[in-house]
Short mmCIF file of C-alpha atoms and ligand atoms in Angstrom, two decimals:
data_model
loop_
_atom_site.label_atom_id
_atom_site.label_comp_id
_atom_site.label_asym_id
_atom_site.label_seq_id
_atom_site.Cartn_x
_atom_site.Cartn_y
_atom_site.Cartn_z
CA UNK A 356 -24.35 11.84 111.13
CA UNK A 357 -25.75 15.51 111.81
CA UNK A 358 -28.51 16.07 114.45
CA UNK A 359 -31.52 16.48 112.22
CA UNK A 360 -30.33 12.95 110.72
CA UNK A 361 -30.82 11.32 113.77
CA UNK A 362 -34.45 12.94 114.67
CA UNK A 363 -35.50 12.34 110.79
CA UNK A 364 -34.63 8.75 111.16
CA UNK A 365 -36.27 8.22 114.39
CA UNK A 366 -39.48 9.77 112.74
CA UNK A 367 -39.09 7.00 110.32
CA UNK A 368 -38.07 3.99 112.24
CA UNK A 369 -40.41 4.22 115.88
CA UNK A 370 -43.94 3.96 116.69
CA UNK A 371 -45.27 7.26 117.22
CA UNK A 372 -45.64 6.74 121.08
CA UNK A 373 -43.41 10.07 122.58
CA UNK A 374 -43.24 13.52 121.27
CA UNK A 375 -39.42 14.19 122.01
CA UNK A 376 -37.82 17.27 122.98
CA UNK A 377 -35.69 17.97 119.99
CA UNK A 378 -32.55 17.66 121.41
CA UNK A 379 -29.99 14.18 120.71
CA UNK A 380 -28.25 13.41 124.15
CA UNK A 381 -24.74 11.66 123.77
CA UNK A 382 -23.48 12.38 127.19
CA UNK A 383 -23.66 13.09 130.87
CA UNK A 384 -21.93 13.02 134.03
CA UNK A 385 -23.21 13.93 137.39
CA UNK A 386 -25.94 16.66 136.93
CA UNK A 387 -24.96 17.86 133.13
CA UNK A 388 -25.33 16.18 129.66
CA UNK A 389 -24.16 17.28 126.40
CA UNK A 390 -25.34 16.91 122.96
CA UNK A 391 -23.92 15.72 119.55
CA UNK A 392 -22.58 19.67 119.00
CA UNK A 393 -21.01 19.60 122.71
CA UNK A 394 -23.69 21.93 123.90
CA UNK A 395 -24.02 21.41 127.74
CA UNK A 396 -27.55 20.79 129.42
CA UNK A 397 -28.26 20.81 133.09
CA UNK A 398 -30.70 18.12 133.42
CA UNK A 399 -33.37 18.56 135.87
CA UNK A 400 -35.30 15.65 134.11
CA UNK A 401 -33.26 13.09 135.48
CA UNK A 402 -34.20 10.08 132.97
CA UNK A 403 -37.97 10.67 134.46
CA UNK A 404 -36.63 10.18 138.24
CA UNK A 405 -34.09 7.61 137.11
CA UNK A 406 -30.71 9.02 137.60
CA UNK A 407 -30.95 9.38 141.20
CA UNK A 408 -27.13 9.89 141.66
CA UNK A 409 -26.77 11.53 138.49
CA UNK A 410 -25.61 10.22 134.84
CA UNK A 411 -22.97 7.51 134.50
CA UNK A 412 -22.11 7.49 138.33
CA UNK A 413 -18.61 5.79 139.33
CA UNK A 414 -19.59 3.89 141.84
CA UNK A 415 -22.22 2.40 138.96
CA UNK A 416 -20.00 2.35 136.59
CA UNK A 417 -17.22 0.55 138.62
CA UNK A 418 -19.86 -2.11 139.94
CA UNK A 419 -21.12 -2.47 136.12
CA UNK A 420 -17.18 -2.57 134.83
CA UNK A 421 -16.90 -5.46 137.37
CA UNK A 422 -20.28 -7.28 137.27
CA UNK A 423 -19.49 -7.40 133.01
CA UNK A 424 -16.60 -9.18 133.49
CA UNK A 425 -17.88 -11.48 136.05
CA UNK A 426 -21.22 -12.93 135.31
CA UNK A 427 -23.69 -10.88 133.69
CA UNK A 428 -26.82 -13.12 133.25
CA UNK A 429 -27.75 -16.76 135.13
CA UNK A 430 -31.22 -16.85 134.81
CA UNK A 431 -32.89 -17.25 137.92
CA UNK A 432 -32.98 -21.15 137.80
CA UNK A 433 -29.64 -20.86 140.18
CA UNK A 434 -28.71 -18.63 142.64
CA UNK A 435 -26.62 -15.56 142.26
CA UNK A 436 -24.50 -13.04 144.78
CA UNK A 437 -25.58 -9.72 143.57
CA UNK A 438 -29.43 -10.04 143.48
CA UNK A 439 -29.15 -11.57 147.46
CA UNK A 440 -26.82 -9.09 148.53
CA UNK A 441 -28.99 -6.43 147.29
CA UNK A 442 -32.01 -8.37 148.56
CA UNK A 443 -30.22 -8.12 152.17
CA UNK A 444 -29.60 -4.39 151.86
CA UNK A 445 -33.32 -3.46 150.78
CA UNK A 446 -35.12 -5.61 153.68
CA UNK A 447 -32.31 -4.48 156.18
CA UNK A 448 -33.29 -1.05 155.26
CA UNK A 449 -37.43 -1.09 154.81
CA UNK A 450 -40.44 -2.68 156.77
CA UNK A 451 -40.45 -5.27 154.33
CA UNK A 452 -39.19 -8.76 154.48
CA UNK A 453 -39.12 -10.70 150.80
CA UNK A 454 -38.33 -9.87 147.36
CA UNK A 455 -38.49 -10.57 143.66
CA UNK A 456 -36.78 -8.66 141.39
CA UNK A 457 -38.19 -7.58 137.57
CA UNK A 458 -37.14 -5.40 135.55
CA UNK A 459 -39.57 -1.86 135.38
CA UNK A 460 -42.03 0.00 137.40
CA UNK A 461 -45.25 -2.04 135.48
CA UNK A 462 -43.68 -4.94 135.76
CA UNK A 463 -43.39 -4.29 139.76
CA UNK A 464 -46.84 -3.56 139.85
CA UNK A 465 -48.15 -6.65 137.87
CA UNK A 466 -46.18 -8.53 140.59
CA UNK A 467 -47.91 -6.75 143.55
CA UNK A 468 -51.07 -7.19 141.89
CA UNK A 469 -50.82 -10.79 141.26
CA UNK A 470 -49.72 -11.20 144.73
CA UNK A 471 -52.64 -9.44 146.00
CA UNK A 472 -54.58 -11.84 144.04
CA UNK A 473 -53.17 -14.91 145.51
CA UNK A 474 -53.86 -13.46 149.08
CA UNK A 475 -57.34 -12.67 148.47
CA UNK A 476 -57.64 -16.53 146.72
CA UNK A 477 -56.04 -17.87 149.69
CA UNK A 478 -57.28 -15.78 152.69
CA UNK A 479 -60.18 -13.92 151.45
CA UNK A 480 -62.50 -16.03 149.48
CA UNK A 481 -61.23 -15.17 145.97
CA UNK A 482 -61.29 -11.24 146.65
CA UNK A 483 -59.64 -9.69 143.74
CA UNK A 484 -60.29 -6.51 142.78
CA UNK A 485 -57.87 -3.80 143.65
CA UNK A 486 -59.34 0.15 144.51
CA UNK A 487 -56.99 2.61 142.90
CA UNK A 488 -57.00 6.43 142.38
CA UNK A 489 -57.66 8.74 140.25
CA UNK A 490 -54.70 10.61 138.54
CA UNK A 491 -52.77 7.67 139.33
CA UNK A 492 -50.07 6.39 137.48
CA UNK A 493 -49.13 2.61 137.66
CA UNK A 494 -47.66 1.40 134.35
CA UNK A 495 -47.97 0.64 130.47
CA UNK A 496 -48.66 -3.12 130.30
CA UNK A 497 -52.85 -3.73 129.89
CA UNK A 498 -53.72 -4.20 134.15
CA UNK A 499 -52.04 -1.30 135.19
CA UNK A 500 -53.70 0.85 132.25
CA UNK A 501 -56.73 0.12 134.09
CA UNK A 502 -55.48 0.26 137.52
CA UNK A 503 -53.79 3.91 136.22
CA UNK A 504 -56.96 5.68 137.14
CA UNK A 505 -56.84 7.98 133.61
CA UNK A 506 -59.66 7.69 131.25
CA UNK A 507 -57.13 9.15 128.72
CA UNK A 508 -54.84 5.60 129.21
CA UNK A 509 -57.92 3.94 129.03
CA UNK A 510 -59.82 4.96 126.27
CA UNK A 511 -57.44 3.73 123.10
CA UNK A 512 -57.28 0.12 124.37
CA UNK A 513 -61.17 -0.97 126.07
CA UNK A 514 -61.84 -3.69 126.86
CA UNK A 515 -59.65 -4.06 130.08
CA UNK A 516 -58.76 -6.33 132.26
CA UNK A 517 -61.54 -6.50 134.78
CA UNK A 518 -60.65 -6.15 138.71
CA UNK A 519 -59.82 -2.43 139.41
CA UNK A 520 -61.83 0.31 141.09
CA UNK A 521 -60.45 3.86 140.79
CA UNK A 522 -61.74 6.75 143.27
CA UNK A 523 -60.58 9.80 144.09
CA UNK A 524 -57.31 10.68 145.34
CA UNK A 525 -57.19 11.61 149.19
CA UNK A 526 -60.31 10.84 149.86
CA UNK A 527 -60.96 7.52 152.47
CA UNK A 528 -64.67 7.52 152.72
CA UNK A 529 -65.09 7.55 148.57
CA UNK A 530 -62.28 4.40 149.51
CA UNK A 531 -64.16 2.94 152.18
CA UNK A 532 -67.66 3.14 149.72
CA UNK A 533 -65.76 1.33 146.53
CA UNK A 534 -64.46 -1.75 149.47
CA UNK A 535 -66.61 -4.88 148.53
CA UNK A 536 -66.44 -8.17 149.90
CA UNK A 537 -64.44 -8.52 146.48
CA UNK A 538 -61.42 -6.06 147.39
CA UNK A 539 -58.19 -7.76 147.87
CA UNK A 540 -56.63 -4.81 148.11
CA UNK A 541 -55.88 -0.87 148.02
CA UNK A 542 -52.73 0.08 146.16
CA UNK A 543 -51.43 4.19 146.12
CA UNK A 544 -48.58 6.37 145.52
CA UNK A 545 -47.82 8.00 148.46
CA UNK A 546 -47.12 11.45 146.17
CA UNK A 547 -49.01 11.02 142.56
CA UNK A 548 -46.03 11.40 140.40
CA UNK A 549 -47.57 11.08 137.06
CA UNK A 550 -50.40 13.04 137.81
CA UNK A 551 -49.15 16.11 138.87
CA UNK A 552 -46.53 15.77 142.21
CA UNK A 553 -50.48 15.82 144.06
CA UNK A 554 -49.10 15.33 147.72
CA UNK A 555 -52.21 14.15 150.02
CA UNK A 556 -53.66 15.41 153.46
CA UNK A 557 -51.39 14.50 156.60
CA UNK A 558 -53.14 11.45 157.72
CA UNK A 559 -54.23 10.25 154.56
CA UNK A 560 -52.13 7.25 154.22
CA UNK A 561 -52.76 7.04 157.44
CA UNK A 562 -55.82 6.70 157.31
CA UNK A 563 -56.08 4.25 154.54
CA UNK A 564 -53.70 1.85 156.45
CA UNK A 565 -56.38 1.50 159.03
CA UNK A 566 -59.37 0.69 157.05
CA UNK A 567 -57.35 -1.75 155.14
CA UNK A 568 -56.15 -3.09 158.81
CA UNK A 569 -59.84 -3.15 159.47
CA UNK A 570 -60.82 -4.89 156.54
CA UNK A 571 -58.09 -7.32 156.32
CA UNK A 572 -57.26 -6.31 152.85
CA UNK A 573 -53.90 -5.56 151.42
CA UNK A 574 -52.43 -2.46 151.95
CA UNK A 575 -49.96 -1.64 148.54
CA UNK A 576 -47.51 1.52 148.09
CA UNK A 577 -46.43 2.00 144.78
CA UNK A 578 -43.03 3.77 145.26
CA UNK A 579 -41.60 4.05 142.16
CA UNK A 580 -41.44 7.63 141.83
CA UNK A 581 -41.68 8.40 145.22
CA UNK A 582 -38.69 5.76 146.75
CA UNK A 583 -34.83 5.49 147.41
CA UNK A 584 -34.51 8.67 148.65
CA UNK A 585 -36.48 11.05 146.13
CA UNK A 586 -38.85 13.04 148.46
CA UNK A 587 -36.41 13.21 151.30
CA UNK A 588 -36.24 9.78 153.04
CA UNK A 589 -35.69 6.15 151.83
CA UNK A 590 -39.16 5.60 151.12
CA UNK A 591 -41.91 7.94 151.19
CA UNK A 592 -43.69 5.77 153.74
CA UNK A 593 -41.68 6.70 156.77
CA UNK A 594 -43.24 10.19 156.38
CA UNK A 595 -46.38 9.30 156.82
CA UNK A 596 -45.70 6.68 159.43
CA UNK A 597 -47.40 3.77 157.82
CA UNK A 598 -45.86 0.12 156.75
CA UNK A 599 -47.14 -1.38 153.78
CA UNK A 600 -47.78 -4.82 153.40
CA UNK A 601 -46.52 -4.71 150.10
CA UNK A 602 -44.26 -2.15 148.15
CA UNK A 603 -43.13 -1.77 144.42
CA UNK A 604 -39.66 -0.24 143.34
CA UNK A 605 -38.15 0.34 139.94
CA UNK A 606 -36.76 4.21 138.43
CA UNK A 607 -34.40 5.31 141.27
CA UNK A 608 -33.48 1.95 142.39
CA UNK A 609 -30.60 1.42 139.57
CA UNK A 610 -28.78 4.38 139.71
CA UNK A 611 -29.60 4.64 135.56
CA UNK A 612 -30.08 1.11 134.83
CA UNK A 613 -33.75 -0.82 134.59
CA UNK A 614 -34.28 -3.09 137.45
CA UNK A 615 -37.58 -3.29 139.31
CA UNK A 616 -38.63 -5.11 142.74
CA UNK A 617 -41.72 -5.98 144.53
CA UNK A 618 -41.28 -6.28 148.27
CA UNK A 619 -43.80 -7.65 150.93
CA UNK A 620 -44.47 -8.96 154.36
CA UNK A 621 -43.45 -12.35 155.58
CA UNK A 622 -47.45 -13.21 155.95
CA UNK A 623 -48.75 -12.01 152.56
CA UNK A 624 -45.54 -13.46 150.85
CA UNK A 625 -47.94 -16.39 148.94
CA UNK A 626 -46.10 -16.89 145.75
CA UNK A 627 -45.57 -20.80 145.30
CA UNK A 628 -42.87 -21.61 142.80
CA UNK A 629 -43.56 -21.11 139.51
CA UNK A 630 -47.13 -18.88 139.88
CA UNK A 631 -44.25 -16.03 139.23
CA UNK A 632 -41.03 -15.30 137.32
CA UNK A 633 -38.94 -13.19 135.27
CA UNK A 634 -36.09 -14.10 132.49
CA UNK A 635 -33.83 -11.10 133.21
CA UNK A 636 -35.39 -10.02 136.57
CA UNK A 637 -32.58 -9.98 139.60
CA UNK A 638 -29.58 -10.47 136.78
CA UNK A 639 -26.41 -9.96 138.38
CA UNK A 640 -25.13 -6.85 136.20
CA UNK A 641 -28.22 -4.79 136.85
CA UNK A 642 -28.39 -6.04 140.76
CA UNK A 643 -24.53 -4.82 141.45
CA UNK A 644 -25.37 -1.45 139.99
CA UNK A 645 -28.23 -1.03 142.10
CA UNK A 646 -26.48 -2.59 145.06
CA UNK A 647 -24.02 0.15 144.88
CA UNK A 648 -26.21 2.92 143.95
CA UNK A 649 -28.00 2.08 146.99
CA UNK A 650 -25.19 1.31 149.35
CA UNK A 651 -24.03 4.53 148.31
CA UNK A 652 -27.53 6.70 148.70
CA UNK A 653 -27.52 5.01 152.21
CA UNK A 654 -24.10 4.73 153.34
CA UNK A 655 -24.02 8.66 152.24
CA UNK A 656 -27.62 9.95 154.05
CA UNK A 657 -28.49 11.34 150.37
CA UNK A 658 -32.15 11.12 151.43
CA UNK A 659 -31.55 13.77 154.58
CA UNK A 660 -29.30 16.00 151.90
CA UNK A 661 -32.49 15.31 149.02
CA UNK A 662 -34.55 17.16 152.25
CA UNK A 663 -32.25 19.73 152.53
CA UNK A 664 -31.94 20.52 148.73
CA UNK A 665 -35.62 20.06 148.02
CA UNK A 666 -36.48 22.99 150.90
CA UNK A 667 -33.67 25.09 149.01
CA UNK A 668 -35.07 24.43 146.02
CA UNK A 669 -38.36 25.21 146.63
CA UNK A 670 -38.44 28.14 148.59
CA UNK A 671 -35.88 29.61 145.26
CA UNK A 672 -39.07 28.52 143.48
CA UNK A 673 -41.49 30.40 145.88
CA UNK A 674 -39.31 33.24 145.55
CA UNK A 675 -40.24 33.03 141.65
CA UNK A 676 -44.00 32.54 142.56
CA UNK A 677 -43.68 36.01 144.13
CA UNK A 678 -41.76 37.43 141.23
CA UNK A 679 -44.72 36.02 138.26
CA UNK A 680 -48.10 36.38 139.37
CA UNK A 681 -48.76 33.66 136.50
CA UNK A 682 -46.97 30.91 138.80
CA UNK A 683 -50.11 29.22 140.70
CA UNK A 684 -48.46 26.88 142.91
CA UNK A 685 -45.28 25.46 144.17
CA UNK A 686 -45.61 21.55 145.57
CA UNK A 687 -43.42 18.88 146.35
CA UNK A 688 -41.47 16.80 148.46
CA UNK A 689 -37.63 16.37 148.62
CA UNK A 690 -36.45 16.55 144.46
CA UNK A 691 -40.22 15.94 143.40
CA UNK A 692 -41.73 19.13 142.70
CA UNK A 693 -44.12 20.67 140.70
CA UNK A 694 -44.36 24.64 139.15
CA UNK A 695 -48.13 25.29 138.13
CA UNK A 696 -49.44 27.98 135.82
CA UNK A 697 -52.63 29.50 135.74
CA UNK A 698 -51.81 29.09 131.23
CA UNK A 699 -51.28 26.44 129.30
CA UNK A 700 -47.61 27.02 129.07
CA UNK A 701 -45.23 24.53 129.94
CA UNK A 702 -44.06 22.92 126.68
CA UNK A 703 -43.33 26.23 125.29
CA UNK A 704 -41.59 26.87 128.77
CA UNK A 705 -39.57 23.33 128.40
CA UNK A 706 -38.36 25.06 124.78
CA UNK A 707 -37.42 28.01 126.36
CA UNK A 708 -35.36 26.51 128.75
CA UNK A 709 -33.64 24.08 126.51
CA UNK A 710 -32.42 27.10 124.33
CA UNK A 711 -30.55 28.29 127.69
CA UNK A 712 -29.30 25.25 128.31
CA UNK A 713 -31.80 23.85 131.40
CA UNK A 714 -34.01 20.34 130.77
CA UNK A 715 -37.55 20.29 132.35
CA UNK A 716 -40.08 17.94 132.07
CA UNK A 717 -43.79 18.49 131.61
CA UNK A 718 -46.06 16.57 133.93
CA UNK A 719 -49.56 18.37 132.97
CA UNK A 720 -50.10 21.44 129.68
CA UNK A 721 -49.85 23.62 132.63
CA UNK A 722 -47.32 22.29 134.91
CA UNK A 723 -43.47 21.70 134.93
CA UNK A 724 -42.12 18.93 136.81
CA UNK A 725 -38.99 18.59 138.60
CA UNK A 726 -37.27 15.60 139.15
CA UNK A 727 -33.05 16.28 139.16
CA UNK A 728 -30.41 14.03 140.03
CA UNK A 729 -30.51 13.54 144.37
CA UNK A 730 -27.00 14.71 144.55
CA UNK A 731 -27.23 18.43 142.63
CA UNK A 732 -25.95 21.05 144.55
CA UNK A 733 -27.17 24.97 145.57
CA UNK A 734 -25.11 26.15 142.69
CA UNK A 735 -26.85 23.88 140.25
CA UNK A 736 -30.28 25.28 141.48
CA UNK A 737 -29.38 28.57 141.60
CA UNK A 738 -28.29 27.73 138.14
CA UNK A 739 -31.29 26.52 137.44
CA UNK A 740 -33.41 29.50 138.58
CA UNK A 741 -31.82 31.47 136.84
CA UNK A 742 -32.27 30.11 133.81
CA UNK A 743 -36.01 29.87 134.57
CA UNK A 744 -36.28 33.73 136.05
CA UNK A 745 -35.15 34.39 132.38
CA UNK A 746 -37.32 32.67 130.80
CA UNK A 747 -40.21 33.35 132.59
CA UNK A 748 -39.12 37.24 132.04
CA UNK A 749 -39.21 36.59 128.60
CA UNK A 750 -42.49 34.73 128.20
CA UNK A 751 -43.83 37.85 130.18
CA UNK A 752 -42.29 40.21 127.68
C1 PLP B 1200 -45.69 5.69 140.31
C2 PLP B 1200 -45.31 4.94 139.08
N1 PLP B 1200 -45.65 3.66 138.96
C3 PLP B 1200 -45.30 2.93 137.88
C4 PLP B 1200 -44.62 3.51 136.83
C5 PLP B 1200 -44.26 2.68 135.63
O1 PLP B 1200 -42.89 2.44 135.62
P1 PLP B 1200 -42.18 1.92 134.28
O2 PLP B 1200 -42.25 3.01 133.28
O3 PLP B 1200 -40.77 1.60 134.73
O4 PLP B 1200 -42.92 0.69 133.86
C6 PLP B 1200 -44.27 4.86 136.91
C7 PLP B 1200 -43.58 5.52 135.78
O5 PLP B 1200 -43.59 6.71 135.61
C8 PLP B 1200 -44.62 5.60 138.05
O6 PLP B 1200 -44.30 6.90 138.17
#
C-alpha cells in the first residue's frame, strides 16, 4: 500500500484527536528512522521524550526477545522477577522507597493523586485538593485535565473533577495564598515540558519543598518528561536539591515501550490492598525492557553524557540565535530544549525540516521543541543544525 493510502485511511478510521506530520514511519534504529520510500529521518522528536536510548535499542530488544519467550503477562495477583528487580534498581537509585507500576504518564499521576488523597484522609483531616500550575501538563484521563493547569484542556470537557487549584508557575507566595486547610498536596514538574521547556528560578523547588515541609502537605514531582536522565541527571530533582515525597515516571522509563510508575516515601506509602491496581501495570515484558534500558542509562552515566550533549547542543543553537535575529530564546536542560520565535512559525518550520530530512516537534505556534534520543552524538547535532541553519535561511529568504 502507497503512502497517501495509509494517511487517507487513517483520516477515515481515527478520531480526529492529532494533526500528524505527514510522514508514515516504518523504521528506526538508534537516532534515524526511515519511511515506507526508505527516506532517512533524523529524529529529534524522540517518540515525545520516549526513546531515551534511541529506536529499537539492543539491549531492549534482547530483554524483550527474552521476556516474550519467558512470561509475558501474570497479572499482578502473583509475584513476578522483572517488575521487583526493576523495583530494586529504581529505589536503589532515587530518594524514594516504594513502587507501583502502571502503564502511562496519566495513569502515574492518577496514582500520586489518589495517594495524596489517602494521606490527607488519614493524616490531615480529609485534605484533598491538590495546587497545580499553570502551563502544566499532567495527563489525558478527566483529573489530570483539571490538574493540567490549561483552560484550553479544560474547556471541551466542564464539568471536572473537583479538587485542584492551579497558580502560576514559579511563583511560591501565589502557592502559599491557594494552601487551605483543604490542600493535601502540591504536585510540579520540575521543567514544564508541555508548556514550553519553562525552567523555574534557582530555589524555586526549593522553595516549595519548604512550605510544603511547613505545612505538612505532600510534596509531588511529576517527572515524566523531566526523569531517567533527560535534563542531565537521573531525575531532575537532584538539581535542585530537593526529595520529593512522592514522584511519577512513565516516557523515558521504557526505553520505547509504555510502562509508568509512581514512587513514594516509606511514611506517605498509605495504599491498603485493593484501594489501587492495574491489569497490565508491572507486566514482566514491559518491566525487563525498562530494567535494561535503565541498567544501561545507569550502568553507562548517560545522564552526565545527556549534560554534556545538551551544553553542545545548545550553545550550536545560541550560535543560530546570533545568526537569525527572529530566534527569541534558547532554554533547556540536558536534551530538553526549546527554540522560540518572535512569529508564529514553527509548524511551517517542522515542514521545512522534514523535507531535509530532520523531525522536530512543536511545543507552542511559536516554539520548537527538542527532545532527541539521550545517546545522539556531536555529529548528529551538527547534523541537525545544519539542517535547521538551512531552513531558517530559507524561511528568511
Ligand atoms: C509532565 C508530563 N506529565 C504527564 C504526561 C502524560 O503522560 P502520558 O501521555 O504517558 O499519559 C506527560 C506527557 O506529555 C508529561 O509531559
Amino acid at each position: 500500500m502507497s503512502q497517501n493510502n495509509w494517511q487517507e485511511l487513517e483520516q477515515k478510521l481515527f478520531l480526529r484527536t492529532v494533526n500528524r506530520v505527514p510522514l508514515t514511519l516504518v523504521r528506526g534504529r538508534g537516532s534515524l528512522v526511515w519511511d515506507e520510500q526508505g527516506r532517512e529521518y533524523l529524529d529529534f522528536v524522540g517518540g515525545w521524550a520516549v526513546n531515551s536510548l534511541g529506536h529499537c535499542p539492543p539491549v531492549v530488544v534482547e530483554a524483550l526477545e527474552k521476556q516474550a519467550k519467558t512470561l509475558i503477562q501474570a497479572s499482578n495477583q502473583f509475584y513476578t522477577i522483572p517488575q521487583i528487580e526493576l523495583a530494586q534498581l529504581l529505589v536503589e537509585n532515587s530518594c524514594l522507597d516504594r513502587i507501583f507500576f502502571c502503564n502511562s504518564g496519566a495513569e502515574a499521576n492518577e496514582g500520586a493523586v489518589k495517594l495524596a488523597r489517602r494521606y490527607g484522609k488519614l493524616r490531615l483531616n480529609g485534605a484533598y485538593e491538590v495546587i497545580t500550575t499553570y502551563s502544566s501538563f499532567h495527563g489525558r484521563t478527566l483529573a489530570m485535565t483539571a490538574a493540567t493547569g490549561q483552560s484550553k484542556f479544560h474547556e471541551p470537557y466542564m464539568p471536572l473533577p473537583d479538587g485542584f487549584v492551579n497558580v502560576e508557575y514559579n511563583d511560591v507566595e501565589a502557592l502559599k495564598q491557594a494552601t487551605s486547610e483543604q490542600t493535601c498536596a502540591v504536585m510540579l514538574e520540575p521543567i514544564q515540558g508541555e508548556g514550553g521547556v519553562n525552567i523555574p528560578g534557582n530555589d524555586y523547588l526549593k522553595k516549595v519543598q519548604n512550605w510544603c515541609r511547613e505545612k505538612g502537605i505532600l510534596f509531588i514531582l511529576d517527572e515524566i518528561q523531566t526523569g531517567v536522565g533527560r535534563t542531565g541527571t537521573l531525575f531532575a530533582y537532584e538539581q535542585y536539591h530537593v526529595e520529593p515525597d512522592i514522584m511519577t515516571l512513565a516516557k523515558g522509563l521504557g526505553g520505547g515501550v509504555p510502562i509508568g510508575a509512581l514512587l513514594a516515601k516509606e511514611g506517605v506509602s498509605l495504599f491498603s490492598p485493593g484501594e489501587h491496581g492495574s491489569t497490565f501495570g508491572g507486566n514482566p515484558l514491559v518491566c525487563a525492557a525498562a530494567h535494561a534500558a535503565l541498567k544501561y542509562i545507569i550502568d553507562n552515566d548517560i545522564p552526565g553524557k545527556v549534560k554534556q550533549i545538551g551544553n553542545y547542543f545548545m550553545s550550536r543553537l545560541e550560535s543560530l540565535k546570533q545568526q537569525f535575529d527572529f530566534i527569541t530564546e534558547v532554554r533547556g536542560r540536558g536534551l530538553l530544549i526549546a527554540l522560540e520565535f518572535d512569529q508564529e512559525i514553527a509548524e511551517r518550520l517542522i515542514l521545512a525540516c522534514l523535507d531535509r530530512g530532520l523531525l522536530v516537534n512543536k511545543v507552542k505556534p511559536n516554539t520548537l521543541r527538542f527532545m532527541p534520543p539521550l545517546i545522539i552524538t556531536e555529529r548528529e547535532v551538527d547534523k541537525a543544525i545544519g539542517i535547521l541553519e538551512t531552513t531558517l535561511m530559507s524561511l528568511r529568504a
